[in-house]
Coordinates of C-alpha atoms and ligand atoms in Angstrom, one line a residue:
M1 CA 85.8 160.1 145.6
N2 CA 89.2 158.5 145.2
L3 CA 87.5 155.4 143.8
M4 CA 85.6 157.6 141.3
L5 CA 88.8 159.3 140.2
M6 CA 90.6 156.0 139.8
L7 CA 87.7 154.6 137.7
F8 CA 87.7 157.8 135.6
F9 CA 91.4 157.7 134.9
S10 CA 91.5 154.0 134.2
G11 CA 88.7 154.6 131.8
I12 CA 90.8 157.2 130.0
V13 CA 93.7 154.9 129.9
A14 CA 91.5 152.1 128.6
C15 CA 90.1 154.3 125.9
C16 CA 93.2 156.0 124.6
G17 CA 96.0 153.8 125.8
N18 CA 95.9 151.4 122.9
S19 CA 96.2 154.0 120.1
T20 CA 100.0 153.3 120.0
G21 CA 99.1 149.6 119.7
N22 CA 99.8 146.5 121.7
P23 CA 102.9 145.1 119.9
L24 CA 101.7 141.5 120.4
S25 CA 98.2 142.0 119.1
R26 CA 97.4 139.5 116.4
L27 CA 94.2 139.0 114.4
L28 CA 92.8 136.3 112.1
L29 CA 89.8 137.3 110.0
V30 CA 87.8 134.4 108.6
S31 CA 84.9 134.4 106.1
F32 CA 82.6 131.6 105.3
D33 CA 81.0 132.8 102.1
G34 CA 77.2 133.2 102.2
F35 CA 76.7 132.3 105.9
R36 CA 73.2 133.7 106.5
A37 CA 72.7 135.0 110.1
D38 CA 69.8 132.7 110.9
Y39 CA 71.6 129.5 110.0
L40 CA 73.0 129.9 113.6
K41 CA 69.5 129.4 115.0
T42 CA 68.3 126.8 112.6
Y43 CA 71.2 124.4 112.7
E44 CA 73.2 122.8 115.4
L45 CA 76.8 124.0 115.1
P46 CA 78.6 122.8 118.2
H47 CA 82.1 124.1 117.4
L48 CA 80.8 127.5 116.4
Q49 CA 78.6 127.6 119.5
E50 CA 81.5 126.8 121.7
F51 CA 83.6 129.6 120.0
I52 CA 80.7 132.0 120.6
E53 CA 80.2 131.0 124.3
D54 CA 83.8 131.8 124.9
G55 CA 83.7 135.0 122.9
V56 CA 81.2 137.5 121.4
L57 CA 78.4 137.3 118.9
V58 CA 76.7 139.9 116.7
R59 CA 73.5 138.2 115.6
Q60 CA 73.1 140.3 112.4
V61 CA 75.5 142.3 110.4
T62 CA 74.1 144.8 107.9
N63 CA 76.3 144.5 104.8
T64 CA 76.7 146.9 101.9
F65 CA 74.6 147.2 98.8
I66 CA 74.9 145.3 96.4
T67 CA 75.0 142.2 98.6
K68 CA 77.6 140.4 96.5
T69 CA 80.8 138.6 97.3
F70 CA 83.6 140.8 96.0
P71 CA 82.0 144.1 97.0
N72 CA 81.3 143.0 100.6
H73 CA 84.6 141.3 101.2
Y74 CA 86.2 144.6 100.2
S75 CA 83.9 146.6 102.5
I76 CA 84.9 144.4 105.4
V77 CA 88.6 145.1 104.9
T78 CA 88.3 148.8 104.0
G79 CA 85.3 150.0 106.1
L80 CA 84.0 151.7 103.0
Y81 CA 80.7 151.6 101.1
E82 CA 81.0 150.2 97.6
E83 CA 80.7 153.6 95.9
S84 CA 83.8 154.6 97.9
H85 CA 86.0 151.5 97.5
G86 CA 85.2 151.0 93.9
M87 CA 84.5 147.3 93.9
V88 CA 80.8 147.9 93.0
A89 CA 80.0 144.4 91.6
N90 CA 81.4 141.0 90.7
D91 CA 81.2 142.1 87.1
M92 CA 82.1 145.6 86.1
Y93 CA 83.0 147.9 83.2
D94 CA 84.9 151.1 83.3
A95 CA 84.0 153.2 80.3
D96 CA 86.9 155.7 80.7
A97 CA 89.6 153.0 81.0
Q98 CA 87.6 150.6 78.7
K99 CA 88.4 147.8 81.1
T100 CA 86.2 144.9 82.3
F101 CA 86.3 143.1 85.7
S102 CA 85.0 139.7 86.5
Q103 CA 85.5 137.3 89.4
F104 CA 87.6 135.1 87.1
N105 CA 89.7 138.0 85.9
D106 CA 90.3 140.1 89.0
S107 CA 94.0 140.6 89.2
D108 CA 94.3 144.0 87.6
P109 CA 95.2 146.4 90.5
F110 CA 93.3 149.2 88.7
W111 CA 90.0 147.8 90.1
W112 CA 91.3 147.6 93.7
N113 CA 93.4 150.8 94.0
E114 CA 90.5 153.1 94.9
A115 CA 90.9 151.9 98.5
V116 CA 93.6 150.6 100.8
P117 CA 92.8 147.3 102.5
I118 CA 93.9 146.7 106.0
W119 CA 96.5 144.1 105.1
V120 CA 98.4 146.8 103.2
T121 CA 98.2 149.3 106.0
N122 CA 99.2 146.6 108.4
Q123 CA 102.5 146.1 106.6
Q124 CA 103.6 149.7 106.8
G125 CA 105.2 149.1 110.2
N126 CA 107.5 146.2 111.0
R127 CA 104.7 143.7 110.7
A128 CA 103.5 141.3 108.0
S129 CA 100.1 140.2 106.7
A130 CA 99.1 136.7 105.5
A131 CA 96.2 135.6 103.5
A132 CA 94.5 132.3 102.4
M133 CA 92.4 133.4 99.5
W134 CA 90.4 136.3 100.7
P135 CA 89.3 138.2 97.5
G136 CA 92.0 140.6 96.5
T137 CA 94.8 139.2 98.6
D138 CA 96.6 137.8 95.5
V139 CA 96.5 141.2 93.8
K140 CA 99.2 143.9 94.0
I141 CA 97.0 146.6 95.5
H142 CA 99.0 149.8 95.8
N143 CA 101.9 147.7 94.7
T144 CA 101.7 145.4 97.8
T145 CA 100.4 141.9 98.4
P146 CA 100.4 140.4 101.9
Q147 CA 103.9 139.1 102.6
F148 CA 102.4 135.6 102.6
F149 CA 99.5 134.7 100.3
M150 CA 98.1 131.9 98.1
K151 CA 97.0 132.4 94.5
Y152 CA 93.2 131.9 94.4
N153 CA 92.3 128.3 93.7
F154 CA 89.0 126.8 94.8
S155 CA 90.4 123.3 94.7
V156 CA 92.7 123.9 97.6
T157 CA 91.1 122.3 100.7
F158 CA 90.1 124.2 103.8
E159 CA 92.7 122.1 105.8
E160 CA 95.5 123.1 103.5
R161 CA 94.5 126.8 103.8
V162 CA 94.5 126.5 107.6
E163 CA 97.9 124.7 107.7
K164 CA 99.4 127.6 105.7
I165 CA 97.8 130.3 107.8
V166 CA 98.8 128.9 111.2
T167 CA 102.3 128.3 110.0
W168 CA 102.5 132.0 108.9
L169 CA 100.9 133.2 112.1
N170 CA 103.6 131.2 114.0
S171 CA 106.4 132.9 112.1
S172 CA 108.0 135.8 113.8
N173 CA 110.4 137.7 111.6
P174 CA 108.6 140.1 110.9
P175 CA 105.6 138.9 113.1
V176 CA 102.4 138.2 111.2
S177 CA 99.9 140.3 113.0
F178 CA 97.0 140.2 110.5
A179 CA 95.8 137.2 108.6
T180 CA 92.7 136.3 106.5
L181 CA 91.1 133.0 105.6
Y182 CA 88.3 132.4 103.1
W183 CA 86.1 129.4 102.4
E184 CA 83.5 129.1 99.6
E185 CA 80.8 127.4 101.6
P186 CA 77.9 127.6 102.6
D187 CA 77.5 129.9 99.6
A188 CA 77.9 127.3 96.9
S189 CA 75.4 124.9 98.4
G190 CA 73.0 127.8 99.2
H191 CA 72.9 128.7 95.5
K192 CA 72.6 125.1 94.4
Y193 CA 69.9 123.8 96.8
G194 CA 68.4 127.0 98.1
P195 CA 68.8 128.1 101.7
D196 CA 65.5 126.5 102.9
N197 CA 66.5 123.0 101.8
T198 CA 67.3 122.0 105.4
K199 CA 68.5 118.5 104.5
N200 CA 71.3 119.6 102.2
M201 CA 72.0 122.8 104.1
R202 CA 72.4 120.9 107.3
K203 CA 75.0 118.7 105.6
V204 CA 77.1 121.6 104.4
L205 CA 76.8 123.5 107.6
E206 CA 78.0 120.5 109.6
Q207 CA 81.1 120.5 107.3
V208 CA 81.5 124.2 107.9
D209 CA 81.2 123.6 111.6
N210 CA 83.8 120.9 111.4
H211 CA 86.1 123.3 109.6
I212 CA 85.7 125.7 112.5
G213 CA 86.6 122.8 114.9
F214 CA 89.7 122.0 112.8
L215 CA 90.8 125.7 112.9
T216 CA 90.4 126.0 116.7
S217 CA 92.1 122.7 117.4
K218 CA 95.1 123.8 115.2
L219 CA 95.3 127.1 117.0
K220 CA 95.2 125.3 120.3
A221 CA 97.8 122.8 119.3
L222 CA 100.2 125.6 118.4
G223 CA 99.5 127.6 121.6
L224 CA 97.9 130.4 119.5
W225 CA 94.3 130.0 120.8
D226 CA 94.7 132.3 123.8
T227 CA 96.8 134.9 122.1
V228 CA 95.4 135.3 118.6
N229 CA 92.1 137.2 118.1
V230 CA 89.8 135.4 115.7
I231 CA 86.8 137.0 113.9
I232 CA 84.5 134.7 112.0
T233 CA 82.0 136.4 109.7
S234 CA 80.7 136.4 106.2
D235 CA 79.9 138.6 103.2
H236 CA 76.1 138.1 102.8
G237 CA 73.2 135.7 103.3
M238 CA 71.0 133.9 100.8
A239 CA 67.4 134.0 99.6
P240 CA 65.5 131.2 97.9
C241 CA 64.8 131.9 94.2
S242 CA 62.6 130.1 91.7
A243 CA 62.0 129.6 88.0
K244 CA 58.5 130.9 88.7
K245 CA 59.9 134.3 89.6
L246 CA 61.7 135.4 86.5
I247 CA 61.9 138.9 85.1
I248 CA 62.5 138.4 81.3
L249 CA 64.1 141.5 79.8
D250 CA 63.8 140.3 76.2
G251 CA 60.1 140.6 76.7
C252 CA 60.4 144.3 77.3
I253 CA 63.4 145.6 75.4
G254 CA 65.5 144.6 72.3
R255 CA 69.0 143.6 73.2
N256 CA 70.6 146.0 70.8
N257 CA 69.4 148.9 72.9
Y258 CA 71.8 148.2 75.8
T259 CA 74.7 146.2 77.2
L260 CA 74.1 144.2 80.3
I261 CA 77.2 144.7 82.4
D262 CA 76.1 142.9 85.6
K263 CA 73.3 140.5 86.0
S264 CA 70.7 139.5 88.6
P265 CA 69.5 140.3 91.1
V266 CA 70.9 143.8 90.6
A267 CA 71.5 144.3 86.9
A268 CA 73.7 147.1 85.6
V269 CA 72.5 148.5 82.3
L270 CA 74.6 150.6 79.9
P271 CA 72.2 152.1 77.3
R272 CA 73.7 152.1 73.7
Q273 CA 72.1 155.3 72.4
N274 CA 69.0 156.7 74.1
K275 CA 69.1 156.4 77.8
T276 CA 65.5 157.8 78.3
Y277 CA 64.1 155.4 75.8
V278 CA 65.8 152.4 77.5
Y279 CA 64.7 153.6 80.9
N280 CA 61.1 154.0 79.9
L281 CA 61.0 150.5 78.4
L282 CA 62.5 149.0 81.5
K283 CA 60.4 151.1 83.9
N284 CA 57.3 149.4 82.7
C285 CA 58.7 145.9 82.4
N286 CA 57.9 144.1 85.6
D287 CA 56.3 144.9 89.0
H288 CA 58.9 142.9 90.8
M289 CA 61.8 145.0 89.6
K290 CA 62.8 148.6 90.6
V291 CA 64.4 150.6 87.9
Y292 CA 66.6 153.5 88.8
L293 CA 68.5 156.1 86.9
K294 CA 71.9 156.3 88.6
E295 CA 71.0 159.7 90.1
E296 CA 67.8 158.3 91.5
I297 CA 69.4 155.4 93.4
P298 CA 68.2 155.6 97.0
E299 CA 70.6 157.4 99.4
R300 CA 70.5 154.5 101.9
F301 CA 72.3 152.2 99.4
H302 CA 75.3 154.5 99.3
Y303 CA 75.6 153.3 95.7
R304 CA 75.8 156.2 93.3
H305 CA 79.1 158.2 93.4
N306 CA 81.3 156.0 91.3
K307 CA 81.8 155.9 87.5
R308 CA 81.7 152.1 87.6
I309 CA 78.1 152.3 88.6
Q310 CA 76.2 152.2 85.3
P311 CA 73.6 154.8 84.1
I312 CA 70.6 152.5 84.9
I313 CA 70.4 149.8 87.6
L314 CA 67.6 147.2 88.0
V315 CA 66.9 145.8 91.5
A316 CA 64.9 142.6 91.7
D317 CA 62.6 142.0 94.7
E318 CA 63.6 139.3 97.1
G319 CA 63.5 135.9 95.4
W320 CA 63.1 137.3 91.9
T321 CA 65.7 136.8 89.1
I322 CA 66.4 139.1 86.1
V323 CA 67.3 137.3 82.9
Q324 CA 67.4 138.2 79.2
N325 CA 65.9 134.9 78.2
E326 CA 67.9 132.2 80.1
S327 CA 66.3 129.6 82.2
L328 CA 67.2 129.5 85.9
S329 CA 69.9 127.1 87.1
K330 CA 69.9 127.8 90.8
L331 CA 67.6 127.8 93.8
G332 CA 69.2 130.4 95.9
D333 CA 70.7 133.9 95.3
H334 CA 72.0 137.1 97.0
G335 CA 72.7 140.6 95.9
Y336 CA 69.3 142.0 96.9
D337 CA 68.5 145.0 99.0
N338 CA 70.9 145.1 102.0
A339 CA 67.9 146.0 104.4
L340 CA 66.6 142.4 103.9
P341 CA 67.4 140.1 106.9
S342 CA 67.9 137.2 104.5
M343 CA 70.9 139.1 103.1
H344 CA 72.6 139.6 106.5
P345 CA 75.5 137.5 107.8
F346 CA 76.6 137.3 111.5
L347 CA 79.9 138.0 113.3
A348 CA 81.5 136.0 116.1
A349 CA 84.9 136.8 117.7
H350 CA 87.1 135.2 120.3
G351 CA 90.5 136.2 121.8
P352 CA 92.2 138.5 124.3
A353 CA 90.6 141.7 122.8
F354 CA 87.1 140.4 123.1
H355 CA 84.7 139.8 126.0
R356 CA 83.5 136.3 126.8
G357 CA 79.8 135.5 126.5
Y358 CA 78.7 138.8 125.2
K359 CA 76.0 139.1 122.6
Q360 CA 74.6 142.1 120.7
S361 CA 71.9 142.2 118.0
R362 CA 73.5 144.4 115.2
M363 CA 76.4 146.1 113.7
N364 CA 77.4 147.1 110.1
N365 CA 80.1 145.3 108.2
V366 CA 81.8 148.7 107.7
D367 CA 82.2 148.9 111.5
I368 CA 84.5 145.8 111.4
Y369 CA 87.3 147.8 109.9
P370 CA 87.7 150.4 112.6
M371 CA 87.4 147.6 115.2
M372 CA 90.2 145.6 113.6
C373 CA 92.4 148.7 113.3
H374 CA 91.9 149.4 117.0
I375 CA 92.9 145.8 117.9
L376 CA 96.0 146.0 115.7
G377 CA 96.8 149.6 116.9
L378 CA 96.7 150.9 113.3
T379 CA 95.6 154.4 112.3
P380 CA 92.6 153.7 110.1
Q381 CA 92.2 155.1 106.6
P382 CA 89.1 157.3 106.0
H383 CA 86.1 155.0 106.3
N384 CA 82.3 154.8 106.7
G385 CA 82.3 152.7 109.8
T386 CA 81.4 153.7 113.4
F387 CA 83.8 152.4 116.0
R388 CA 81.2 153.0 118.7
N389 CA 79.1 150.2 117.3
A390 CA 81.9 147.7 118.2
K391 CA 82.8 149.0 121.6
C392 CA 80.7 146.6 123.6
L393 CA 82.6 143.7 122.1
L394 CA 86.0 144.9 123.3
V395 CA 87.5 144.4 126.7
D396 CA 89.4 147.7 126.7
Q397 CA 86.4 149.9 126.0
W398 CA 83.8 151.6 128.1
C399 CA 80.3 150.7 126.9
I400 CA 76.8 150.7 128.3
N401 CA 74.3 149.0 126.1
L402 CA 70.7 149.9 126.1
P403 CA 69.3 147.1 128.3
E404 CA 72.0 147.9 130.9
A405 CA 71.3 151.6 130.7
I406 CA 67.6 151.0 131.3
G407 CA 68.5 148.7 134.2
I408 CA 70.7 151.3 135.8
V409 CA 68.1 154.0 135.4
I410 CA 65.3 151.8 136.9
G411 CA 67.6 150.7 139.7
A412 CA 68.5 154.3 140.5
L413 CA 64.8 155.2 140.5
I414 CA 64.0 152.4 142.9
V415 CA 66.8 153.4 145.3
L416 CA 65.7 157.1 145.2
T417 CA 62.0 156.2 145.8
T418 CA 62.9 154.0 148.7
F419 CA 65.0 156.7 150.3
T420 CA 62.4 159.4 149.8
C421 CA 59.8 157.1 151.4
I422 CA 62.0 156.4 154.3
I423 CA 62.7 160.1 154.8
I424 CA 59.0 161.0 154.6
I425 CA 58.0 158.2 157.0
S426 CA 60.7 159.1 159.5
K427 CA 59.8 162.8 159.4
N428 CA 56.1 162.0 160.0
R429 CA 56.9 159.8 162.9
I430 CA 59.2 162.2 164.9
P431 CA 57.4 165.3 165.9
S432 CA 59.5 168.5 165.7
P433 CA 60.9 168.8 169.3
H434 CA 62.3 172.4 169.1
P435 CA 59.8 174.8 167.6
F436 CA 62.4 177.6 167.7
S437 CA 65.3 175.8 166.0
R438 CA 64.7 177.6 162.8
L439 CA 64.9 181.0 164.5
Q440 CA 68.2 179.9 166.1
L441 CA 69.5 178.9 162.7
Q442 CA 68.7 182.3 161.3
D443 CA 70.6 183.9 164.1
D444 CA 73.7 182.0 162.9
D445 CA 73.4 183.6 159.5
D446 CA 74.9 186.7 161.0
D447 CA 78.2 184.9 161.5
P448 CA 80.5 186.5 159.0
L449 CA 82.6 183.4 158.7
I450 CA 79.7 181.4 157.3
G451 CA 78.4 184.1 154.9
Ligands
NAG501 C1 91.2 140.1 81.8 O1 91.1 141.6 81.8 C2 92.0 142.3 81.1 C3 91.9 143.8 81.4 O2 90.5 144.2 81.3 C4 91.9 142.0 79.6 O3 92.8 142.7 78.9 C5 92.0 140.5 79.4 O4 91.8 140.1 78.1 C6 91.1 139.7 80.3 N1 91.4 138.3 80.2 C7 90.5 137.3 80.1 C8 91.0 135.9 80.1 O5 89.3 137.6 80.0
NAG502 C1 94.7 124.2 92.2 O1 94.8 123.3 93.3 C2 94.7 121.9 92.9 C3 94.7 121.1 94.2 O2 95.7 121.4 95.0 C4 95.9 121.6 92.0 O3 95.8 120.3 91.6 C5 95.8 122.5 90.8 O4 97.0 122.3 90.0 C6 95.8 124.0 91.2 N1 95.5 124.8 90.1 C7 96.3 125.9 89.8 C8 95.9 126.7 88.6 O5 97.3 126.2 90.5
NAG503 C1 106.0 127.4 115.6 O1 107.1 128.2 116.1 C2 107.9 127.5 117.1 C3 108.9 128.4 117.6 O2 109.5 129.2 116.6 C4 108.5 126.3 116.3 O3 109.2 125.5 117.3 C5 107.4 125.4 115.7 O4 107.9 124.3 115.0 C6 106.5 126.2 114.9 N1 105.4 125.4 114.4 C7 104.9 125.5 113.2 C8 103.8 124.6 112.8 O5 105.4 126.2 112.3
NAG504 C1 64.9 148.5 71.3 O1 63.8 147.8 71.9 C2 62.6 147.9 71.2 C3 61.5 147.3 72.1 O2 61.8 145.9 72.3 C4 62.6 147.4 69.8 O3 61.4 147.6 69.2 C5 63.7 148.1 69.1 O4 63.9 147.4 67.8 C6 65.1 148.0 69.8 N1 66.1 148.8 69.2 C7 67.3 148.2 68.9 C8 68.2 149.2 68.3 O5 67.5 147.1 69.1
NAG505 C1 65.0 159.4 73.3 O1 63.8 158.7 73.6 C2 62.8 159.6 74.1 C3 61.6 158.7 74.6 O2 61.4 157.7 73.8 C4 62.4 160.6 73.0 O3 61.4 161.4 73.4 C5 63.6 161.3 72.6 O4 63.3 162.1 71.4 C6 64.7 160.4 72.2 N1 65.9 161.2 72.0 C7 66.8 161.0 71.0 C8 68.0 161.9 70.9 O5 66.6 160.1 70.1
NAG506 C1 67.9 133.4 73.9 O1 68.1 134.4 73.0 C2 69.2 134.0 72.1 C3 69.6 135.3 71.3 O2 68.4 135.9 70.9 C4 68.9 132.8 71.3 O3 69.9 132.5 70.4 C5 68.5 131.7 72.2 O4 68.0 130.6 71.4 C6 67.5 132.1 73.2 N1 67.3 131.0 74.2 C7 66.1 130.6 74.6 C8 66.2 129.5 75.7 O5 65.1 131.1 74.3
NAG507 C1 82.5 157.3 103.2 O1 83.8 157.5 103.5 C2 84.5 158.2 102.4 C3 86.0 158.3 102.8 O2 86.1 159.1 104.0 C4 83.9 159.5 102.1 O3 84.6 160.1 101.0 C5 82.4 159.3 101.8 O4 81.8 160.6 101.6 C6 81.7 158.6 102.9 N1 80.4 158.3 102.5 C7 79.3 158.7 103.2 C8 78.0 158.3 102.7 O5 79.5 159.3 104.3
ZN508 ZN1 79.7 135.5 98.7

C-alpha cells in the first residue's frame, strides 16, 4: 500500500512538477529539409542510427497540408495547422493587403504575425533563443528575432552553421535555452534526382549523416552532449515525379481567366471574373487532379479558414505535376496530400528529457510544439497539437503504449487463470471436514460487534 502511494505521488510530481520549468533545460531543434521517413530504412546512416539507439525515434511524422517547406517549418515551431498560423504556402497573395510572399521575399513580418513561434515565447523570460537559418528566424516576428541569428544564405556551409549554434548554446548571459538549425538537404537532391535514385540519394544521405556526426562530435567536445536535448526532424518527404505525368492547364482554360498564385502540386487559383466558370473548366480538366472550391476543401486538411487560401485549389495526385505549359525540370516533388506516407518525415531525439532506445510509430508535427514547450517549461500558446502523443518519448511522463497495455492485460489474465485453477484444484482435493462449519458461522452473525 505504501509503495502504491509512493508511486502515485511520484507520478503526480513527475506529471506536474515540471510546469515551472527546469532552469537548465536546453533544446536544439534540427531540420534536414525533405528527409523522407523511409530513407532511414533504405540507407545506412551510422551516425543517425547511433543517435537513435541512445535516444528515441518516431518512425513517421504526419505533417500539415500543404506538405511544403515554409508551412511545415512554421507548424513545427507553433503547433498550428497552416490555416491557423497563416503561412499557407511558399507563394502567397493577400488580396486585402495586396501583398505577395515568396521564399525569396519572406522578410515582411505581416506574413508571420498570425502566430507566435516558440523562439519568441522562449525569450519572454530571462532566456535567449538562437537560430541558424530555420525559416522565419531572420524576420522580426512580433517585433522579435532570436537574440542570435543568421541572415538566410544557402551558401553558408553546415559546419559554419553548427560552429555558430554551439558557440551560442555555450554562452550563458542570458542562457540560450532554445536553438534551431536548418539544412537544405536531402530536399535539393530529392528534387533533382528523384527520391528513388538510390545511387545519388545514397551519396547525399551519407553527407547528411556525416553532418549529424559533425554536430554530435561538436556537442561532445564542448561537454554539451549530455545536457542539451536535440531533436532531429524534417518538414516533409518526397515523391518521384515525371514528365509523363503532367496536368497542363493551358489545355483546359485560357490564362486570362485566372491568376496562378501558387504552383504544383497544390495550385492556388484566383479567378479574375467568374469563379463558377473557372471552376467548371478546371473541374473537367484532368482525372489526376482534384479541384476544390475553398469551402469544399476536405476537413482533414485543416486548410480552409484563412484569407490567404485562394478561392479555388487544385490538388495533384501523388507524382503528378500541374503546369500551365512549362516542361518539367525535376524528378521529385512534395506538397501532396499529407496522408501519403511518401510525404512524411521522421523524428529522432536525444538528451536528458528523452528515453533511451524507445521507438514509436507515429506522431503529428503539431505535437512537437507542446513537447518542446514542456521540455523548456514554457506555457504554450493555443495550438493544435496533442501533448499525450509525445508522452512516451519523455522520461518525466507516465505512459503506457498499446503493446505494453496488451502485455499487461494478458499477463494479468494468465495470473488470474492460474490462481483460479489452483483454488479449484485444491478445493476439489480437500474434502470439507466440518459439515456444520457454515451453521457455526451463521451463529456468529448475531454478534452485534460484527454487524
Ligand atoms: C517583396 O515584397 C514586398 C511586399 O510584398 C514588395 O513590396 C517588394 O517589391 C518585394 N520585393 C521583391 C524583390 O520582389
Ligand atoms: C552568403 O555566404 C557566402 C559564403 O559564406 C558569402 O560569400 C556571400 O557573400 C553571402 N551572401 C550574402 C548575401 O550575404
Ligand atoms: C564555452 O564556454 C566556456 C566557459 O564559459 C569557455 O571556456 C569556452 O571557451 C566556450 N567555448 C566556446 C566554443 O565558445
Ligand atoms: C477563358 O478560358 C476559355 C477556355 O479556354 C477561353 O475560351 C476564354 O477565351 C478564356 N477567357 C479569357 C478572358 O481569357
Ligand atoms: C458565370 O459562369 C456560369 C457558368 O459558365 C454562368 O452560368 C453564369 O451566368 C456566369 N455568371 C456571370 C456573372 O457571368
Ligand atoms: C507557353 O506559353 C507562353 C505564353 O502563352 C508562350 O509564350 C510560350 O512559348 C509557351 N511555351 C511552350 C514551351 O509552349
Ligand atoms: C487550432 O488551434 C487554433 C488555436 O487554438 C484554433 O483557433 C483552431 O480552431 C484549431 N483548429 C482545429 C481544427 O481545431
Ligand atoms: Zn522542404
